[in-house]
mmCIF file of N, CA and C in Angstrom:
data_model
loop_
_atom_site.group_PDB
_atom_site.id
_atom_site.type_symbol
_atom_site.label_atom_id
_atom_site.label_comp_id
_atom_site.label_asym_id
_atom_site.label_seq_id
_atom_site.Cartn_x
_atom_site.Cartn_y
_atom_site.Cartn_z
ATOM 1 N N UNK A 912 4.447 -18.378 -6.128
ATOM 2 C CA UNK A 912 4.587 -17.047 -6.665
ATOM 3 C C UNK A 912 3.329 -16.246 -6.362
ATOM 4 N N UNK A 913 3.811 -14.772 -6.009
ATOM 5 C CA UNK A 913 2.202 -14.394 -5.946
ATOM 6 C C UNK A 913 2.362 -12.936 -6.805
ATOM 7 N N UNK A 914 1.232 -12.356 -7.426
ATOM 8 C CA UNK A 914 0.371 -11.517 -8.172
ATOM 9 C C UNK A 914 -0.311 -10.679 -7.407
ATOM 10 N N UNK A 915 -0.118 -9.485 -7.875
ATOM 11 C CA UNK A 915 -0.493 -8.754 -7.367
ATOM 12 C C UNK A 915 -1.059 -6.999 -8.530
ATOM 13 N N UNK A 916 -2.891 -7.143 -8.294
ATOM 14 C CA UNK A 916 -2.884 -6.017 -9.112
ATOM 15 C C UNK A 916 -3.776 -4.836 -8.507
ATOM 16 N N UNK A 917 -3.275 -4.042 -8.626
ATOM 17 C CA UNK A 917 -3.917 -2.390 -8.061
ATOM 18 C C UNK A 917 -5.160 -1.512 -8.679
ATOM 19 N N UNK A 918 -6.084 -1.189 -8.116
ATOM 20 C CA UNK A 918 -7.023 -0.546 -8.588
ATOM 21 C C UNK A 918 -7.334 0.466 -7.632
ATOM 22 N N UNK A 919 -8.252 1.504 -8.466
ATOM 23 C CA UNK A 919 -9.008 2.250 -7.613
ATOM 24 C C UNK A 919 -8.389 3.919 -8.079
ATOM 25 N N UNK A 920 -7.449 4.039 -8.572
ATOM 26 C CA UNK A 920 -7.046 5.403 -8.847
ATOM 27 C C UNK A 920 -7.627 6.277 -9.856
ATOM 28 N N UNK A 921 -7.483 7.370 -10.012
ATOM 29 C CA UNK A 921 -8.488 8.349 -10.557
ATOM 30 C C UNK A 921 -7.406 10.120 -10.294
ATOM 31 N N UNK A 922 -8.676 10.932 -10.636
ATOM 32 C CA UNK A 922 -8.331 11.974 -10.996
ATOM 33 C C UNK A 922 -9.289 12.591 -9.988
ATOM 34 N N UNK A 923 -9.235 13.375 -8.565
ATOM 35 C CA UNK A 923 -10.286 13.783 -8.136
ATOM 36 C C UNK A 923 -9.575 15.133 -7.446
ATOM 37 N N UNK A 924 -10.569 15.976 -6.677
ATOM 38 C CA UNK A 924 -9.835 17.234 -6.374
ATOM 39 C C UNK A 924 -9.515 17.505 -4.555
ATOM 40 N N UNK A 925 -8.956 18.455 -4.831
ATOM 41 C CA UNK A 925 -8.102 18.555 -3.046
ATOM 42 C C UNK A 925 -9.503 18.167 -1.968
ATOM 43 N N UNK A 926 -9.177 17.404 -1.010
ATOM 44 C CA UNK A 926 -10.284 17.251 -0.066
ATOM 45 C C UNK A 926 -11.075 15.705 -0.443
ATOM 46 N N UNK A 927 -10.654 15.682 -1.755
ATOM 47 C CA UNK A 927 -12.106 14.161 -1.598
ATOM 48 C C UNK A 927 -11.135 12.431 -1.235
ATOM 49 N N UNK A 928 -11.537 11.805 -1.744
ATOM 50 C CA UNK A 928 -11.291 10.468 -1.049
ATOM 51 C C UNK A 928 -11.291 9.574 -2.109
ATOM 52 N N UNK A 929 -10.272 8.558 -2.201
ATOM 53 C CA UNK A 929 -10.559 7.729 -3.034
ATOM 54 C C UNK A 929 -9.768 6.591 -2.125
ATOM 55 N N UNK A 930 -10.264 5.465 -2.800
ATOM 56 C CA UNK A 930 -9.917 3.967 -2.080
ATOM 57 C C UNK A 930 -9.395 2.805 -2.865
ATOM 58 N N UNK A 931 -8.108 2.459 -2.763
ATOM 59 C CA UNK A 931 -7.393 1.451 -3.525
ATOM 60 C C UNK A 931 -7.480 0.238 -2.590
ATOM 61 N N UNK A 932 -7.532 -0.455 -4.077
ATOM 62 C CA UNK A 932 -7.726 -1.758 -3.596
ATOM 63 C C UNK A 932 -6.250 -2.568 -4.349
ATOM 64 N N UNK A 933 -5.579 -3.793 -4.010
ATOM 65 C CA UNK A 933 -4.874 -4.609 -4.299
ATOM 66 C C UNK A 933 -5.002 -6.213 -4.392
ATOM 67 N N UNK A 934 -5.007 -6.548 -5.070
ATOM 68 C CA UNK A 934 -5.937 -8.146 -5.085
ATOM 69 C C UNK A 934 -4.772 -9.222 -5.457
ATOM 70 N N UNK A 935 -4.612 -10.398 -4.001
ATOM 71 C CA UNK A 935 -3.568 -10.746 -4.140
ATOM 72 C C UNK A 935 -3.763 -12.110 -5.009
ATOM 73 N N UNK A 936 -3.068 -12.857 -5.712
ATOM 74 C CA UNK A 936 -3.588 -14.255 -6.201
ATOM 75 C C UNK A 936 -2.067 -14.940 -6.449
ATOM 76 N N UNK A 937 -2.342 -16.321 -6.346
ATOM 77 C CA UNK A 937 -1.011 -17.140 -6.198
ATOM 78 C C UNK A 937 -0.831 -18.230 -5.347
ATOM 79 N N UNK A 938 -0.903 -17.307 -3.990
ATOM 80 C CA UNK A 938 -0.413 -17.875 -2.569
ATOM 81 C C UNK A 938 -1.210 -16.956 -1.432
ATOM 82 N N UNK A 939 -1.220 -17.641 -0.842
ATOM 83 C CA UNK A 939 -1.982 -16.596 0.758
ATOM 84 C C UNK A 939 -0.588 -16.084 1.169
ATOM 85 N N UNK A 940 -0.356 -15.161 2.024
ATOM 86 C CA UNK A 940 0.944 -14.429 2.712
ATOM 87 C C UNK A 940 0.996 -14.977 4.067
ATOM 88 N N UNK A 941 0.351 -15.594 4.561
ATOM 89 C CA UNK A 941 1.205 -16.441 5.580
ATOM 90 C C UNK A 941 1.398 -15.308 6.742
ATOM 91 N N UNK A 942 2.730 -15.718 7.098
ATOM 92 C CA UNK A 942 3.274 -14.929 8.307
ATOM 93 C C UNK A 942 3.969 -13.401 7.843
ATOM 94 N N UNK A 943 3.504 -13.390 6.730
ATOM 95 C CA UNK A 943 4.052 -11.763 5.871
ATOM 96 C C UNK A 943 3.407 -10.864 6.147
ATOM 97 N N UNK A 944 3.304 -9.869 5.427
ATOM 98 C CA UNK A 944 2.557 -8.477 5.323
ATOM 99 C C UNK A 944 2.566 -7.481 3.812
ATOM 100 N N UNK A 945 2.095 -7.041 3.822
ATOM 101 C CA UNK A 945 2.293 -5.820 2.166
ATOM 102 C C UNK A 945 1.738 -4.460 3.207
ATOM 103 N N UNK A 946 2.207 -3.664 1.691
ATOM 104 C CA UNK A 946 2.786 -2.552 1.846
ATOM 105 C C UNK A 946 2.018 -1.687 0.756
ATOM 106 N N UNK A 947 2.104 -0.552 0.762
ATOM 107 C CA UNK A 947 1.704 0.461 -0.277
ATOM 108 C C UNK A 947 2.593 1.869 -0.181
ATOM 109 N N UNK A 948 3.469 1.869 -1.504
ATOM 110 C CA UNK A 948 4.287 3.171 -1.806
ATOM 111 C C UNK A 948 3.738 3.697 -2.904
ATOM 112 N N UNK A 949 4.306 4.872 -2.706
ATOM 113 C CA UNK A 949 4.172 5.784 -3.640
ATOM 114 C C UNK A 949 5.191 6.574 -4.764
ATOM 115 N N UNK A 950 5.227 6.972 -5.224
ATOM 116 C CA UNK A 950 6.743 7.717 -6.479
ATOM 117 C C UNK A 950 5.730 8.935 -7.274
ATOM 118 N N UNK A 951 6.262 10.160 -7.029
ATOM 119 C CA UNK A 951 5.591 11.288 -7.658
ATOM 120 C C UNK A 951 6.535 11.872 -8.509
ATOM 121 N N UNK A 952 6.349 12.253 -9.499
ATOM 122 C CA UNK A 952 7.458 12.987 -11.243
ATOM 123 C C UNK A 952 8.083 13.650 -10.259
ATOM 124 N N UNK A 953 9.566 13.318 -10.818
ATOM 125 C CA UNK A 953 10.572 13.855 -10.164
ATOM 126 C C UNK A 953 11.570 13.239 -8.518
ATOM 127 N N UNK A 954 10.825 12.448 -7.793
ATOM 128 C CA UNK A 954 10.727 12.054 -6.558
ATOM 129 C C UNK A 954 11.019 10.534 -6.770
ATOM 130 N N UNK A 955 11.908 10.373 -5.349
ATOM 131 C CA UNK A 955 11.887 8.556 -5.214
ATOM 132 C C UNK A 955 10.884 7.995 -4.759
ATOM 133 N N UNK A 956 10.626 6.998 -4.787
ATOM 134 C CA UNK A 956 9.674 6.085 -4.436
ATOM 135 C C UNK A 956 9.788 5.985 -3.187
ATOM 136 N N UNK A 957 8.567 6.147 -2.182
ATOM 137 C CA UNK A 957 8.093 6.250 -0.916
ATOM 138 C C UNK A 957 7.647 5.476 -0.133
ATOM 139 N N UNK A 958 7.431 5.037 1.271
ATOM 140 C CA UNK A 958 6.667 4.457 1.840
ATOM 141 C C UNK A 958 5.663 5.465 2.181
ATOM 142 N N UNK A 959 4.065 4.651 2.184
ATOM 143 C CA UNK A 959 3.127 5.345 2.369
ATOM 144 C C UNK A 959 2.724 4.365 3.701
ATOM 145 N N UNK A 960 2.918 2.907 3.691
ATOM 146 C CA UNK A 960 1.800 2.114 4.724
ATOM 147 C C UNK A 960 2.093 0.946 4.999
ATOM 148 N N UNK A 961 1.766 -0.253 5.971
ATOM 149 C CA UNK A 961 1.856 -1.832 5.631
ATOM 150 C C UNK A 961 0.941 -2.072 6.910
ATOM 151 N N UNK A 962 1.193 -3.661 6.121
ATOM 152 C CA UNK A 962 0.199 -4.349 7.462
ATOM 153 C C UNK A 962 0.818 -5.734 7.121
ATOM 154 N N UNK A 963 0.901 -5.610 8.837
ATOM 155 C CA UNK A 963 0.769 -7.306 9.054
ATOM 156 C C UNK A 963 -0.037 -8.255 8.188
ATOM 157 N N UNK A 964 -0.127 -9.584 7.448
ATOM 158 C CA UNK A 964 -0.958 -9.698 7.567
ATOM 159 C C UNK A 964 -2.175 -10.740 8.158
ATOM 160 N N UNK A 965 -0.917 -10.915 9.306
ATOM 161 C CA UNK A 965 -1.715 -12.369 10.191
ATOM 162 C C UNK A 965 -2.256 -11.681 11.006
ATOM 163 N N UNK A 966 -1.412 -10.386 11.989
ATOM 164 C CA UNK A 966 -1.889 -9.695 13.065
ATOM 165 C C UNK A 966 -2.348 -8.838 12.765
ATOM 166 N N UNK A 967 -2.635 -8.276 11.650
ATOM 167 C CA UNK A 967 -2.977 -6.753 11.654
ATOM 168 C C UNK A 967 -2.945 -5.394 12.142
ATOM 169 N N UNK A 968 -1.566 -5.830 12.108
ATOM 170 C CA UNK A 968 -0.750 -4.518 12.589
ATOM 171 C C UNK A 968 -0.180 -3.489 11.553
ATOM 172 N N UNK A 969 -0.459 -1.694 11.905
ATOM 173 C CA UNK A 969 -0.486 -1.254 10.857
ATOM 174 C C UNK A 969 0.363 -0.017 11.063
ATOM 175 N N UNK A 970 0.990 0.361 9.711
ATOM 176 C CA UNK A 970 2.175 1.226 10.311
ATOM 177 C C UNK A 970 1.909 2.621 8.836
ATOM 178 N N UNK A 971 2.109 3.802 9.059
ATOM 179 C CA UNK A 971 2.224 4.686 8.379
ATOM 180 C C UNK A 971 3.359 5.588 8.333
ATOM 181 N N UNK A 972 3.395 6.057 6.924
ATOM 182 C CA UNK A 972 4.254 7.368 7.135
ATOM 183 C C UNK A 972 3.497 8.586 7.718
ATOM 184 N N UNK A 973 5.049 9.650 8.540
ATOM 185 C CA UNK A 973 4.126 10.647 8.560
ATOM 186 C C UNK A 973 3.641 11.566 8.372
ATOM 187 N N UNK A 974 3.864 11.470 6.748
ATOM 188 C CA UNK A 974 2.478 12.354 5.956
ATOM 189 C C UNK A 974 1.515 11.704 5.811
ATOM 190 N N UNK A 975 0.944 11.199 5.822
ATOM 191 C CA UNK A 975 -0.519 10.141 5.182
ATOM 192 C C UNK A 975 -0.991 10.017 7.233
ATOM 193 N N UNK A 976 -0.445 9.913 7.967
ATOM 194 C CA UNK A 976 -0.807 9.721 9.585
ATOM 195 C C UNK A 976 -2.351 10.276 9.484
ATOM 196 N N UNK A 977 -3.337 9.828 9.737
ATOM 197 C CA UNK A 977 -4.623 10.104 10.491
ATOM 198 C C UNK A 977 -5.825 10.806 9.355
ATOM 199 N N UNK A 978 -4.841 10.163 8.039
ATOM 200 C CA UNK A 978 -5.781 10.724 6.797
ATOM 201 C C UNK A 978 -5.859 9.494 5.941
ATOM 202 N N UNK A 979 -4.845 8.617 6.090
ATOM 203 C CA UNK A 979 -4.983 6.912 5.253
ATOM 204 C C UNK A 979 -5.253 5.902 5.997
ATOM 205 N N UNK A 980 -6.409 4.866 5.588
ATOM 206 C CA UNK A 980 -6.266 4.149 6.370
ATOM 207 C C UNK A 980 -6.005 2.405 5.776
ATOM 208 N N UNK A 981 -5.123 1.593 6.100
ATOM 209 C CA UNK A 981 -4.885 0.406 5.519
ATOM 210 C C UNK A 981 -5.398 -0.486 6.153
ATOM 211 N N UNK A 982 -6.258 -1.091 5.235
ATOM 212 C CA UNK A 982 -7.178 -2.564 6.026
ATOM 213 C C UNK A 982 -6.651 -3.573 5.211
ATOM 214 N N UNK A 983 -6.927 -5.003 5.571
ATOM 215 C CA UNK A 983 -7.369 -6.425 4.644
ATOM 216 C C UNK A 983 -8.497 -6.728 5.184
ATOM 217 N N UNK A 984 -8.622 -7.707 3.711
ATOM 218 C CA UNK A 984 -10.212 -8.628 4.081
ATOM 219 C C UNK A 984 -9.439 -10.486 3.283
ATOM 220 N N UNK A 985 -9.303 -11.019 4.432
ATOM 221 C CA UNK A 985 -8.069 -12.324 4.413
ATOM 222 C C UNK A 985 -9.181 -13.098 3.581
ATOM 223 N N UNK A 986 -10.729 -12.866 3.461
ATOM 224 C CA UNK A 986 -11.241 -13.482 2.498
ATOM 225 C C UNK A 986 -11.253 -13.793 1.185
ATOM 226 N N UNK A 987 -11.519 -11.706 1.185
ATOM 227 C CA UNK A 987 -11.224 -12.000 -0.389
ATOM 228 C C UNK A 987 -9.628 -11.918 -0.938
ATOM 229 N N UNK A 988 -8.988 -12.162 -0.199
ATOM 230 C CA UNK A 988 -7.220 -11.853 -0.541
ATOM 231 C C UNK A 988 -6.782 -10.396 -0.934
ATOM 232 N N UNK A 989 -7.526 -9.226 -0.520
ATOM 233 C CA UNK A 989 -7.328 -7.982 -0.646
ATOM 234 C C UNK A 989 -6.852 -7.244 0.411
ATOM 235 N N UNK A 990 -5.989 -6.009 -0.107
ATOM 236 C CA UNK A 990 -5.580 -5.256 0.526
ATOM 237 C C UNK A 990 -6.357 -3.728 -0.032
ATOM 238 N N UNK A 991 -6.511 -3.038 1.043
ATOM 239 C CA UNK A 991 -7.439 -1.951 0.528
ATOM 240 C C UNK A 991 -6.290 -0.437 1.099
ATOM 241 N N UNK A 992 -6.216 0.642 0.724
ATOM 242 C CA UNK A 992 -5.438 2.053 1.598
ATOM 243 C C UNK A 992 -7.110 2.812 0.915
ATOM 244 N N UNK A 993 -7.314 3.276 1.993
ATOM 245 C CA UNK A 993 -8.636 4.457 2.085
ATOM 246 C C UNK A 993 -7.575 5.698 2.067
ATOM 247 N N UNK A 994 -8.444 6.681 1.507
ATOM 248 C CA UNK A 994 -7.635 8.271 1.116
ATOM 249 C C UNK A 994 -8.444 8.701 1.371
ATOM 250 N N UNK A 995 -8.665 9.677 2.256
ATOM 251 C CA UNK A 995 -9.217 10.832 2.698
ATOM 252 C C UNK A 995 -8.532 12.347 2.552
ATOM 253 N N UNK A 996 -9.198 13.345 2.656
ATOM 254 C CA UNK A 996 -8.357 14.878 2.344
ATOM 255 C C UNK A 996 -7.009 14.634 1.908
ATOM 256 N N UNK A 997 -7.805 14.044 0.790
ATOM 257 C CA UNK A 997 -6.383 14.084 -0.364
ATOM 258 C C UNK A 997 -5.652 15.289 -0.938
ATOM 259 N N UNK A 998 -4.595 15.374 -0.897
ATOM 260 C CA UNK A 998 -4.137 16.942 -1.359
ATOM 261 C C UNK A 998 -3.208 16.374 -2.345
ATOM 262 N N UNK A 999 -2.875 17.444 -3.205
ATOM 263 C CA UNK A 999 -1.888 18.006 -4.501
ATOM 264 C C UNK A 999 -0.694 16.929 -4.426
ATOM 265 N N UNK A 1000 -0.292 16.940 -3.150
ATOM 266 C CA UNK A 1000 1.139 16.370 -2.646
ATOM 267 C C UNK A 1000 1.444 15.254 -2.730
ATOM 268 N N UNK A 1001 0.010 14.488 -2.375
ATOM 269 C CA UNK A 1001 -0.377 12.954 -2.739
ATOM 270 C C UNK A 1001 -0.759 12.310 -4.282
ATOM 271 N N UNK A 1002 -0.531 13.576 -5.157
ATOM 272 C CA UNK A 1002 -0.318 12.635 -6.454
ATOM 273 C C UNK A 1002 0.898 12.088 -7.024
ATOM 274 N N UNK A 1003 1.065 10.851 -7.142
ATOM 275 C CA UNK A 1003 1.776 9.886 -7.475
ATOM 276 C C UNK A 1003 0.716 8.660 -7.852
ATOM 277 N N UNK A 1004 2.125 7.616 -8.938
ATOM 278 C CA UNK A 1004 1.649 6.534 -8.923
ATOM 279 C C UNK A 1004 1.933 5.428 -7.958
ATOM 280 N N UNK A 1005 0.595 4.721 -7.116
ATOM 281 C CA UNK A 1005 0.839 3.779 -5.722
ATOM 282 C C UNK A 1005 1.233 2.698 -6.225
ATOM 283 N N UNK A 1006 2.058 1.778 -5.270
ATOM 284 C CA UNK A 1006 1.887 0.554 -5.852
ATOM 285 C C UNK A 1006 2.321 -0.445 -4.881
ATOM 286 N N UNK A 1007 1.582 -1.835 -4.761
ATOM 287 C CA UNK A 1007 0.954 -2.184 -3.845
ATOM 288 C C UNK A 1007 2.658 -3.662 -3.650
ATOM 289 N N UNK A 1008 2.803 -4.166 -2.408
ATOM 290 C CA UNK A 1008 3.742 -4.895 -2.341
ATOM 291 C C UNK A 1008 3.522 -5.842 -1.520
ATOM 292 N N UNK A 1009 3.571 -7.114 -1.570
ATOM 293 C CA UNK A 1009 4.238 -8.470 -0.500
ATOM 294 C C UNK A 1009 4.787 -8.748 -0.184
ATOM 295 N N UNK A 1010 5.413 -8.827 0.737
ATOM 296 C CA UNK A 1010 6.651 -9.613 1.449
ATOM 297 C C UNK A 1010 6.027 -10.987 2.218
ATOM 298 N N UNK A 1011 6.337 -12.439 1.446
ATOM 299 C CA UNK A 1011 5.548 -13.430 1.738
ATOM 300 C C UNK A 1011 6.138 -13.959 2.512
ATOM 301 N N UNK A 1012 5.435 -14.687 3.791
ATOM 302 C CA UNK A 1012 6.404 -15.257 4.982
ATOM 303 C C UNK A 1012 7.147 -14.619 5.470
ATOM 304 N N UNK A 1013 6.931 -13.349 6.282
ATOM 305 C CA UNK A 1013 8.261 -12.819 6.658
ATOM 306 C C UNK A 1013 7.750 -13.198 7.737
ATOM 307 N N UNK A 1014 8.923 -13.661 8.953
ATOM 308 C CA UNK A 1014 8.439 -13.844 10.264
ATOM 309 C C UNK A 1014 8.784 -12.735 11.579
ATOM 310 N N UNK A 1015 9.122 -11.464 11.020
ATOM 311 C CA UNK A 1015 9.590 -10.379 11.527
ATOM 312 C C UNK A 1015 8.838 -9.171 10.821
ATOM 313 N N UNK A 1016 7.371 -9.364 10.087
ATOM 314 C CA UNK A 1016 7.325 -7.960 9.252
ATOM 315 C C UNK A 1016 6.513 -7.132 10.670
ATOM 316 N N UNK A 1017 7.260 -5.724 10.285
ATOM 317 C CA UNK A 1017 6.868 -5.051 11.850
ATOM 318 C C UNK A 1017 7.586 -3.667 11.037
ATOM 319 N N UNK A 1018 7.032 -2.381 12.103
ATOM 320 C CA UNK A 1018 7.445 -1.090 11.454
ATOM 321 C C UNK A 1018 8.826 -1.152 10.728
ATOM 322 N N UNK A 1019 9.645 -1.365 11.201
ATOM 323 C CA UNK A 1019 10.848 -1.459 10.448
ATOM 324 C C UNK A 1019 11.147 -1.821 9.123
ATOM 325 N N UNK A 1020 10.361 -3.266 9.041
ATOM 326 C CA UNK A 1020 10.941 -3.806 7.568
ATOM 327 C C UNK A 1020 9.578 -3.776 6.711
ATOM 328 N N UNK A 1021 8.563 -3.126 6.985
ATOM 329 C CA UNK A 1021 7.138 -2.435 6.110
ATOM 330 C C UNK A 1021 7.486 -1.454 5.417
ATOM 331 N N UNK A 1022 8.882 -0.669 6.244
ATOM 332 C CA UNK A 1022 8.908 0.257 5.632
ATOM 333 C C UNK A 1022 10.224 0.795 4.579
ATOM 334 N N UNK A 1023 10.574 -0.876 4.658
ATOM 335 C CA UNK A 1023 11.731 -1.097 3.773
ATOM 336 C C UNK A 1023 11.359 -1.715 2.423
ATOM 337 N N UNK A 1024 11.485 -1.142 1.106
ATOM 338 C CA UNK A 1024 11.131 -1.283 0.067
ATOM 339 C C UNK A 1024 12.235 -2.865 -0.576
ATOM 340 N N UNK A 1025 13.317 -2.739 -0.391
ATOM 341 C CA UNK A 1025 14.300 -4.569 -0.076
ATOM 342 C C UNK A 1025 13.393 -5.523 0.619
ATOM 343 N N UNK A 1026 12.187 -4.991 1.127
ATOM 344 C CA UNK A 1026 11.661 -6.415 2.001
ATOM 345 C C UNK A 1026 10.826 -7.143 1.297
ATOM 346 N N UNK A 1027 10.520 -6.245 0.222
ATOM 347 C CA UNK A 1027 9.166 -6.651 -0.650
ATOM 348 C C UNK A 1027 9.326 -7.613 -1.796
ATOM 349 N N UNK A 1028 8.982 -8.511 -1.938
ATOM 350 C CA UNK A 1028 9.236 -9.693 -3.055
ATOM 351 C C UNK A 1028 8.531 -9.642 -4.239
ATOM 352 N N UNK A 1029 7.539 -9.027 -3.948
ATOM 353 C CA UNK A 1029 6.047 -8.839 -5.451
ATOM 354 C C UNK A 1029 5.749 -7.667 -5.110
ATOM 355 N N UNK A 1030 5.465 -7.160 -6.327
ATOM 356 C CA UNK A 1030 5.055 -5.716 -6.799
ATOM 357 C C UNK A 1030 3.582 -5.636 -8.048
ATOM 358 N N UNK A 1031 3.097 -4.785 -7.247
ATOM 359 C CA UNK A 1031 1.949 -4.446 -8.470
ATOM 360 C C UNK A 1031 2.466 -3.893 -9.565
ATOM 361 N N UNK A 1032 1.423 -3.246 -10.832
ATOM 362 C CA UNK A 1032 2.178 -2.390 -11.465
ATOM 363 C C UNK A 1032 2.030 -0.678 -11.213
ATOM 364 N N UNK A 1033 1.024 -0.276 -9.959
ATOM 365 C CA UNK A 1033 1.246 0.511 -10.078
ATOM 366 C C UNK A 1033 -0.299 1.449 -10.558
ATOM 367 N N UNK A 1034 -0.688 1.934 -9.985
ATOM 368 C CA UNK A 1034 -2.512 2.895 -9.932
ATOM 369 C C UNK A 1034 -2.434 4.005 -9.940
ATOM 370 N N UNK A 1035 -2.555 5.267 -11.108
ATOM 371 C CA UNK A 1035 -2.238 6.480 -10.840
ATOM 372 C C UNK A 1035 -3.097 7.308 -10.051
ATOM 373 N N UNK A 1036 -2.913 8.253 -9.470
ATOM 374 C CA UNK A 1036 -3.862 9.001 -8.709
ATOM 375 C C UNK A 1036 -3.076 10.391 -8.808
ATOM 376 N N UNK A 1037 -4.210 11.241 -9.156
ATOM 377 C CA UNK A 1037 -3.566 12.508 -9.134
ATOM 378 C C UNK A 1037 -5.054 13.393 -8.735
ATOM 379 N N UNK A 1038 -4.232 14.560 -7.908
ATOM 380 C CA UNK A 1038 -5.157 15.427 -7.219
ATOM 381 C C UNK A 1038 -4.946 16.790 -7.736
ATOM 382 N N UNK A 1039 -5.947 17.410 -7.484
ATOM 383 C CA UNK A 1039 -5.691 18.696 -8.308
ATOM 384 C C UNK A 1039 -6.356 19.979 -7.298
ATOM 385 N N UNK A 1040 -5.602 20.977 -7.275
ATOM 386 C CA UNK A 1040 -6.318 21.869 -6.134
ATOM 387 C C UNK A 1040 -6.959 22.615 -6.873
#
């Protein structure tokens, strides 16, 4: 089984940056990958990102394109999404996902919310112009 919990969210204003982190514990992910969505009042729940996480291959939506960036560090069992020129649009609560052992995770099924087996609970972030 694996665990999964989200940090890093806050309250900051249009333009600045904040950086979530996800900290996995349980199991290592293997031939899988995670993911990071989003859900803003009113709105369905989104894909924002994923990554491989054997190859490190990394896929975005494209709103967040060339302003988020999704890393791991396979050491410490973390998953990190960097936020840069954060705007209004991007407040929602994130929340961070695994899909363990998948032997196909690739743009397609990163960005399928059915692929994901563990779920955080969820890091609010809200921006304010």
């Amino acid at each position: 089984q694996v665990q999964l919990v989200e940090s890093g969210g806050g309250l900051v204003q249009a333009g600045d940056s904040l950086r979530l982190s996800c900290v996995v514990s349980g199991r290592s992910l293997g031939t899988g990958g995670m993911g990071w969505f989003r859900q803003a009042p009113g709105k369905e729940r989104e894909f924002v990102s994923a990554i491989n996480w054997s190859r490190g291959s990394t896929y975005y939506a494209d709103s967040v394109k060339g302003r988020f960036t999704i890393s791991r560090d396979n050491a410490k069992n973390t998953m990190y999404l960097q936020m840069n020129s954060l705007k209004p649009d991007d407040t929602a609560v994130y929340y961070c996902a695994a899909d363990e052992n998948s032997f196909t995770f690739n743009s397609g099924r990163g960005a399928l919310q059915s692929a994901y087996e563990y779920w955080g609970q969820g890091t609010q972030v809200t921006v304010s112009s």
